[in-house]
Amino acid sequence: MQLFSYYRSTSSYRVRIALALKGLEYQAEPVNLLKGEQRGTDYLALNPQGRVPALRTDAGELLVQSPAIIEYLEEAFPQTPLLPREPEARARVRGVAAIIGCDIHPLHNVSVLNQLRHLGHDEAQVNQWIGHWISQGLAAVEQLIGDDGFCFGATPGLADVYLIPQLYAAERFNIDLGGYPRIRRVAALAEQHPAFQQAHPARQPDTPD
Ligand SMILES: N[C@@H](CCC(=O)N[C@@H](CS)C(=O)NCC(=O)O)C(=O)O
């Protein structure tokens, strides 16, 4: 498989964690978002949305959107499942993933922030916007996850695949995580876990020196 990604893109980071948890090999194909490579004709021919990640499967299929890619990995490679078995438990895990994937991350994506700047908002206002949406979303996640282990139990799953990259973004944007002890517990566990270590933005082929 080939993963088109950018080292500090949180949606790419999610897919890297899922691949690592499932022990899947892949070739990283860096797309430099700072240089605008996502809008180059070569990349747009692969992904007309001009965003990362995209995954080319071993069968040559080109998949886009991290939720779809992660679902594909879960279905095609059921080893180390990311979801529990019971429907209610699956829905709880997916609910936390959706808070992050639908209600937090899209609001601080680079193109959204650039549009705010384009509309005349200054950096202080943009940072206030980012802080508002990340803090509000993480406050809900804090209430919804469990009291020990990863988000939902002793082993990492889909909610952790979404949460850890979101925390990386929160750190970049200087969001104070002091009020979220459960989230900080999950972060500490992930820091020690080989799959999360392997997927970390600091360890990618396109990570700057
Ligand atoms: N919902 C998409 C979001 C993808 C996305 O927004 N990717 C960002 C990086 S995290 C991107 O490629 N941004 C480039 C741009 O907006 O120009 C997913 O989960 O894959």
Coordinates of C-alpha atoms in Angstrom, one line a residue, residues 74-183:
E74 CA -10.8 -2.4 9.6
E75 CA -12.8 -4.4 7.2
A76 CA -10.0 -5.7 5.0
F77 CA -7.6 -6.4 7.8
P78 CA -9.7 -7.5 10.8
Q79 CA -6.6 -8.4 12.9
T80 CA -6.3 -6.1 16.0
P81 CA -9.8 -4.7 15.7
L82 CA -10.3 -1.0 16.3
L83 CA -14.0 -1.5 17.2
P84 CA -15.6 -3.6 20.0
R85 CA -18.1 -6.3 19.0
E86 CA -21.4 -5.0 20.6
P87 CA -23.4 -2.5 18.5
E88 CA -23.9 -0.1 21.5
A89 CA -20.2 -0.2 22.3
R90 CA -19.2 0.4 18.7
A91 CA -21.5 3.4 18.5
R92 CA -20.0 4.9 21.7
V93 CA -16.5 4.6 20.2
R94 CA -17.6 6.0 16.8
G95 CA -19.3 8.9 18.7
V96 CA -16.0 10.1 20.2
A97 CA -14.3 9.6 16.8
A98 CA -17.0 11.7 15.2
I99 CA -16.7 14.5 17.7
I100 CA -13.0 14.8 16.7
G101 CA -13.3 14.0 13.0
C102 CA -16.5 16.0 12.3
D103 CA -16.8 18.7 14.9
I104 CA -13.3 19.6 15.9
H105 CA -10.7 19.0 13.2
P106 CA -12.7 20.5 10.2
L107 CA -12.9 23.8 12.0
H108 CA -9.1 24.2 12.3
N109 CA -8.1 22.8 9.0
V110 CA -5.6 25.1 7.2
S111 CA -8.1 26.0 4.5
V112 CA -10.7 27.1 7.0
L113 CA -8.1 29.1 9.0
N114 CA -7.0 30.8 5.7
Q115 CA -10.6 31.6 4.9
L116 CA -10.9 33.3 8.3
R117 CA -7.8 35.4 7.5
H118 CA -9.1 36.1 4.1
L119 CA -12.3 37.5 5.7
G120 CA -10.2 39.9 7.7
H121 CA -9.7 38.2 11.0
D122 CA -6.4 38.8 12.7
E123 CA -4.1 36.0 14.2
A124 CA -5.5 36.6 17.7
Q125 CA -9.0 36.0 16.5
V126 CA -8.0 33.0 14.5
N127 CA -6.3 31.5 17.6
Q128 CA -9.3 32.3 19.7
W129 CA -11.4 30.4 17.1
I130 CA -9.1 27.4 17.2
G131 CA -9.0 27.3 21.0
H132 CA -12.7 27.6 21.3
W133 CA -13.5 24.6 19.1
I134 CA -10.8 22.3 20.3
S135 CA -11.5 23.0 24.0
Q136 CA -15.3 22.6 23.6
G137 CA -14.8 19.3 21.7
L138 CA -12.3 17.9 24.1
A139 CA -14.4 18.8 27.1
A140 CA -17.1 16.5 25.6
V141 CA -14.6 13.7 24.9
E142 CA -13.4 14.0 28.5
Q143 CA -16.9 13.2 29.7
L144 CA -17.5 10.3 27.3
I145 CA -14.3 8.2 27.7
G146 CA -13.6 5.7 30.4
D147 CA -11.9 6.0 33.8
D148 CA -8.9 3.8 33.0
G149 CA -6.8 2.5 30.2
F150 CA -7.2 3.9 26.7
C151 CA -10.4 5.7 25.7
F152 CA -12.5 2.6 26.0
G153 CA -10.5 -0.2 27.7
A154 CA -7.1 -1.7 28.1
T155 CA -6.2 -1.8 24.4
P156 CA -6.3 1.1 21.9
G157 CA -9.1 1.5 19.4
L158 CA -10.8 3.9 17.0
A159 CA -11.4 6.6 19.6
D160 CA -7.6 6.6 20.4
V161 CA -6.8 6.7 16.7
Y162 CA -8.6 10.0 16.5
L163 CA -7.8 11.4 19.9
I164 CA -4.0 11.2 19.9
P165 CA -3.5 13.2 16.6
Q166 CA -6.1 15.8 17.9
L167 CA -3.9 16.2 21.0
Y168 CA -0.9 16.7 18.9
A169 CA -2.8 19.6 17.1
A170 CA -3.9 20.9 20.5
E171 CA -0.3 21.1 21.6
R172 CA 0.7 22.9 18.4
F173 CA -2.0 25.5 19.1
N174 CA -1.0 25.8 22.8
I175 CA -4.3 24.5 24.2
D176 CA -4.1 23.8 27.9
L177 CA -5.0 20.2 28.6
G178 CA -4.9 20.6 32.4
G179 CA -8.7 20.3 32.7
Y180 CA -8.8 16.9 31.0
P181 CA -7.3 14.2 33.3
R182 CA -8.8 11.2 31.4
I183 CA -7.5 12.6 28.1

